[in-house]
XYZ file of C-alpha atoms in Angstrom:
365
model
C 80.234 92.919 54.988
C 83.909 91.911 55.004
C 85.553 92.391 58.408
C 89.178 93.024 57.355
C 88.679 96.032 55.017
C 86.064 97.533 57.340
C 88.544 97.240 60.243
C 91.147 99.196 58.278
C 88.578 101.814 57.245
C 87.538 102.337 60.859
C 91.145 102.614 62.021
C 91.961 105.220 59.374
C 89.010 107.341 60.561
C 90.116 106.960 64.183
C 93.717 107.808 63.285
C 92.679 111.148 61.799
C 91.048 112.233 65.077
C 93.404 110.473 67.516
C 96.892 110.475 65.958
C 98.557 108.923 69.013
C 96.911 105.601 68.170
C 99.089 105.359 65.056
C 101.934 104.034 67.187
C 99.753 101.114 68.268
C 98.088 100.393 64.928
C 98.287 96.617 65.213
C 96.632 96.509 68.659
C 93.875 98.925 67.689
C 93.104 97.163 64.392
C 92.957 93.830 66.229
C 90.484 95.321 68.710
C 88.354 96.686 65.863
C 88.417 93.354 64.044
C 87.317 91.464 67.152
C 84.569 94.018 67.826
C 83.210 93.512 64.316
C 83.388 89.734 64.603
C 81.514 89.893 67.902
C 78.885 92.098 66.301
C 78.369 89.714 63.408
C 78.151 86.796 65.845
C 75.599 88.711 67.905
C 73.425 89.224 64.820
C 73.763 85.568 63.815
C 72.996 84.253 67.313
C 71.401 87.043 69.391
C 70.660 84.743 72.359
C 74.236 83.490 72.763
C 76.208 84.423 75.858
C 79.360 86.530 75.422
C 82.681 84.763 75.996
C 83.885 85.884 79.481
C 87.484 85.056 78.565
C 87.493 87.198 75.428
C 88.992 90.294 77.050
C 90.693 92.245 74.260
C 88.575 95.310 75.060
C 89.380 95.072 78.768
C 93.013 95.043 77.715
C 92.444 98.157 75.592
C 91.087 99.939 78.681
C 94.070 98.807 80.754
C 96.408 99.890 77.968
C 94.905 103.402 78.051
C 95.616 103.682 81.775
C 99.160 102.343 81.466
C 99.767 104.838 78.647
C 98.887 107.653 81.058
C 95.692 108.677 79.280
C 92.109 109.032 80.421
C 89.326 107.032 78.811
C 88.234 110.029 76.733
C 90.291 109.057 73.678
C 89.177 105.439 73.720
C 85.527 106.378 74.117
C 85.914 108.815 71.228
C 87.432 105.994 69.177
C 84.412 103.811 69.901
C 82.070 106.579 68.740
C 84.050 107.097 65.521
C 84.178 103.353 64.939
C 80.414 103.032 65.426
C 79.721 105.796 62.875
C 82.023 104.286 60.229
C 80.751 100.761 60.890
C 77.160 101.949 60.587
C 77.909 103.483 57.161
C 79.218 100.087 56.025
C 76.156 98.357 57.487
C 73.907 100.791 55.626
C 75.769 100.085 52.373
C 75.422 96.350 52.960
C 71.698 96.751 53.783
C 71.121 98.785 50.641
C 72.796 96.192 48.430
C 70.738 93.450 50.051
C 67.567 95.583 50.054
C 66.947 94.980 53.762
C 63.668 96.200 55.236
C 63.345 99.189 57.551
C 62.446 96.817 60.388
C 65.680 94.872 59.939
C 67.661 98.132 59.787
C 66.090 99.138 63.085
C 67.117 95.823 64.628
C 70.658 96.236 63.330
C 70.857 99.787 64.700
C 69.689 98.747 68.151
C 72.091 95.808 68.139
C 75.013 98.058 67.202
C 74.239 100.567 69.974
C 74.004 97.742 72.522
C 77.246 96.214 71.222
C 79.186 99.484 71.461
C 77.853 100.035 74.997
C 79.082 96.579 75.945
C 82.544 97.232 74.489
C 82.803 100.554 76.315
C 81.798 98.835 79.579
C 84.503 96.207 79.083
C 87.129 98.891 78.471
C 85.995 100.847 81.535
C 86.344 97.652 83.585
C 89.851 97.098 82.240
C 90.839 100.699 82.915
C 89.477 100.560 86.477
C 91.196 97.232 87.158
C 94.548 98.559 85.942
C 94.067 101.716 87.981
C 93.228 99.716 91.127
C 96.183 97.405 90.566
C 98.547 100.349 90.139
C 97.116 102.040 93.231
C 97.532 98.851 95.239
C 101.100 98.433 94.053
C 101.898 102.065 94.826
C 100.262 101.752 98.234
C 102.397 98.713 99.062
C 105.547 100.515 97.941
C 104.670 103.549 100.040
C 103.922 101.352 103.046
C 107.356 99.781 102.661
C 108.909 103.240 102.449
C 107.164 104.258 105.673
C 108.491 101.175 107.413
C 112.020 102.037 106.308
C 111.713 105.687 107.374
C 110.459 104.953 110.896
C 112.124 101.576 111.396
C 115.599 100.352 112.186
C 118.083 103.221 111.851
C 120.663 100.722 110.597
C 118.857 100.617 107.230
C 121.087 102.209 104.605
C 119.921 105.604 103.417
C 120.466 104.491 99.836
C 117.840 101.790 100.358
C 115.408 104.411 101.678
C 116.032 106.660 98.673
C 115.503 103.725 96.301
C 112.220 102.907 98.047
C 111.100 106.537 97.773
C 111.840 106.538 94.046
C 109.932 103.276 93.559
C 106.981 104.775 95.471
C 107.004 107.954 93.344
C 107.522 110.011 96.507
C 110.001 112.912 96.202
C 112.166 112.949 99.323
C 111.454 116.244 101.169
C 113.881 118.374 103.145
C 111.642 118.159 106.233
C 108.698 116.089 107.393
C 106.584 115.482 110.464
C 105.064 112.286 111.750
C 101.461 112.342 112.963
C 100.363 109.714 115.475
C 96.680 108.787 115.314
C 94.318 107.193 117.783
C 92.515 104.319 115.992
C 89.141 105.467 114.693
C 86.394 104.434 112.302
C 85.963 108.061 111.179
C 86.526 108.869 107.473
C 90.001 109.790 106.242
C 89.473 110.685 102.597
C 90.664 114.276 102.401
C 94.426 113.941 102.839
C 96.872 115.445 100.314
C 98.218 112.928 97.808
C 101.817 113.318 99.005
C 101.024 112.336 102.613
C 102.174 108.799 103.420
C 99.467 106.957 105.360
C 99.307 103.803 107.435
C 95.836 103.214 108.831
C 96.340 99.439 109.094
C 98.886 99.632 111.913
C 97.680 99.043 115.491
C 98.957 102.564 116.113
C 98.190 104.341 112.801
C 100.316 107.241 111.647
C 101.062 109.635 108.804
C 104.270 111.086 107.391
C 103.705 114.608 106.094
C 106.348 116.101 103.752
C 107.336 119.774 103.854
C 105.027 120.473 106.804
C 103.248 123.804 107.152
C 100.368 124.497 109.550
C 99.793 120.750 109.905
C 97.599 120.915 113.044
C 95.204 123.323 111.315
C 94.609 121.344 108.095
C 94.648 118.065 110.018
C 91.488 119.119 111.856
C 89.782 119.636 108.505
C 91.174 116.519 106.829
C 90.520 114.071 109.676
C 87.366 115.094 111.528
C 86.577 112.631 114.280
C 90.207 111.544 114.726
C 92.513 112.338 117.649
C 96.052 113.103 116.548
C 99.422 114.270 117.792
C 101.739 116.125 115.434
C 105.424 115.322 115.842
C 108.354 117.685 115.537
C 109.558 118.780 112.066
C 112.715 116.821 111.290
C 114.953 115.740 108.446
C 113.590 112.515 106.878
C 116.423 110.529 108.485
C 114.895 111.381 111.883
C 111.303 110.437 111.005
C 111.218 107.747 113.674
C 112.109 110.335 116.342
C 109.263 112.589 115.215
C 106.888 109.627 115.360
C 108.132 108.602 118.807
C 107.460 112.125 120.128
C 104.002 112.202 118.557
C 103.068 108.829 120.011
C 104.372 109.872 123.429
C 102.267 113.047 123.416
C 99.196 111.071 122.349
C 99.791 108.567 125.158
C 100.238 111.345 127.739
C 96.956 112.847 126.594
C 95.226 109.476 126.958
C 96.687 109.257 130.484
C 95.233 112.710 131.319
C 98.700 114.252 131.747
C 98.092 116.474 128.707
C 94.791 117.987 127.550
C 92.373 115.771 125.606
C 92.306 117.875 122.447
C 91.466 116.562 118.966
C 94.908 117.628 117.723
C 97.987 118.071 119.906
C 101.303 119.527 118.777
C 104.564 118.198 120.225
C 106.085 121.679 119.886
C 103.672 122.855 122.600
C 104.701 120.138 125.049
C 108.489 119.959 124.919
C 108.797 120.520 128.685
C 106.540 117.569 129.462
C 108.318 115.390 126.904
C 111.700 116.306 128.368
C 110.747 115.880 132.026
C 109.035 112.547 131.387
C 111.525 111.207 128.845
C 112.572 108.729 131.555
C 109.855 108.355 134.153
C 112.030 106.308 136.493
C 114.612 109.090 136.678
C 111.890 111.747 136.937
C 110.356 109.894 139.893
C 113.773 109.500 141.550
C 114.466 113.217 141.128
C 111.111 114.178 142.642
C 111.474 111.837 145.600
C 115.052 112.882 146.434
C 114.748 116.623 145.847
C 111.415 116.907 147.695
C 112.345 114.531 150.543
C 111.998 117.294 153.209
C 108.251 117.374 152.463
C 107.781 113.622 152.981
C 107.205 113.646 156.790
C 104.351 116.177 156.481
C 100.655 115.386 156.252
C 99.106 115.188 152.786
C 97.417 118.569 153.243
C 100.618 120.268 154.440
C 102.647 118.681 151.663
C 100.146 119.788 149.002
C 100.034 123.416 150.184
C 103.793 123.796 150.620
C 104.625 122.107 147.296
C 102.173 124.370 145.506
C 103.603 127.456 147.215
C 107.203 126.407 146.498
C 106.544 125.919 142.766
C 104.851 129.301 142.386
C 107.544 131.002 144.492
C 110.315 129.466 142.355
C 108.684 130.298 139.027
C 107.381 133.745 139.969
C 110.727 135.139 141.206
C 108.632 137.789 142.947
C 107.596 138.751 146.442
C 104.782 137.552 148.649
C 102.070 139.731 147.011
C 102.714 138.236 143.534
C 102.818 134.678 144.858
C 99.674 135.342 146.904
C 97.856 136.655 143.826
C 98.671 133.501 141.883
C 97.658 131.228 144.747
C 94.653 133.391 145.634
C 95.624 133.555 149.311
C 96.661 136.368 151.654
C 100.288 137.596 151.369
C 100.815 136.841 155.073
C 99.875 133.206 154.387
C 102.585 133.110 151.725
C 105.172 134.551 154.093
C 104.281 131.952 156.690
C 104.600 129.113 154.203
C 107.898 130.422 152.788
C 109.301 130.530 156.334
C 108.284 126.877 156.714
C 109.979 126.052 153.434
C 113.135 127.861 154.544
C 113.226 125.688 157.638
C 112.728 122.515 155.576
C 115.065 123.241 152.636
C 117.534 125.694 154.152
C 120.111 127.237 151.800
C 118.730 125.252 148.861
C 115.951 127.850 148.616
C 118.479 130.523 147.660
C 121.046 128.622 145.578
C 120.460 129.042 141.809
C 121.272 125.424 140.867
C 119.259 124.024 143.756
C 116.290 126.230 142.888
C 116.377 124.863 139.330
C 116.526 121.295 140.675
C 113.592 121.963 142.997
C 111.463 123.476 140.222
C 112.246 120.584 137.874
C 111.456 118.078 140.638
C 108.144 119.767 141.390
C 107.120 119.770 137.729
C 108.024 116.081 137.478
C 106.048 115.460 140.675
C 102.883 117.039 139.284
C 103.227 115.338 135.900
C 103.604 111.975 137.643
C 100.549 112.454 139.850
C 98.439 110.487 137.325
C 99.832 107.347 138.988
């Protein structure tokens, strides 16, 4: 059986079923020729080991991936090639009057050989796929670093990185801060940028919609804080807010929920944006309470905050505090003596309420 004409015959049969291979005739014919040579060598020396460096069929698998195709066409080509090659083997056997036993051996050898070639191509395809995924992952990681990093980075450089990472730049995105976890994270949408390797892992979610809800499904077992929706140029601000909310939850200032949303905690974020200033405000504005005992200070501070926020009379304040209205009146009289006109000045009332909220948020210390 002559290898060269059989190679061409096999290619012509493949070409009829898979026309796109016509463009790469030389590569395909070379692969067929080498497959036939390997088969003949296998028959001549069945105990010989295959050459590990002879990787033309791995390259064919990689070529399929890089051409944007699945392995279906290549596997179909192998099946067509096996059928045509077997017809030539049968013709050769007939001319040589080979026995049925030898034909059986040849048939088994051909099936094993085709299986081996398919396995090599699958390996090549998988390797190319993994390499491309690794390259894309590195490019996306670089993009994330640019988006949340130094704001001095030119926006043109960010756009170039997004193009290289095959990531369409969205109009809006949110950052999601994650608490490190060993829980699975396999169900995220393909367009979500992920960084699980960072000491403080995070995601960047394009065109966000109902993120907290799907995040619970996609990352069971993780604790997360969803940042504020922003333009991509402000991604680092969204991430900073998300990380701050996650930290406040870890410090027991905010609830320990699986998923927190920054939009629900803007007051806390604002009041504690600078804890030094928040502490100074609380100490100065609430100085009249300082000389009191701890119990007196606790009761009067609690009453003052409810009185300021309720804007109602003693019965409403009493209902919130679950005390008698007369107790409220007594405490308010004490507060009037301590704070004087500040209790009835609009700007001072705002300052007092803000100071009290800062005071309670800082109590974790």
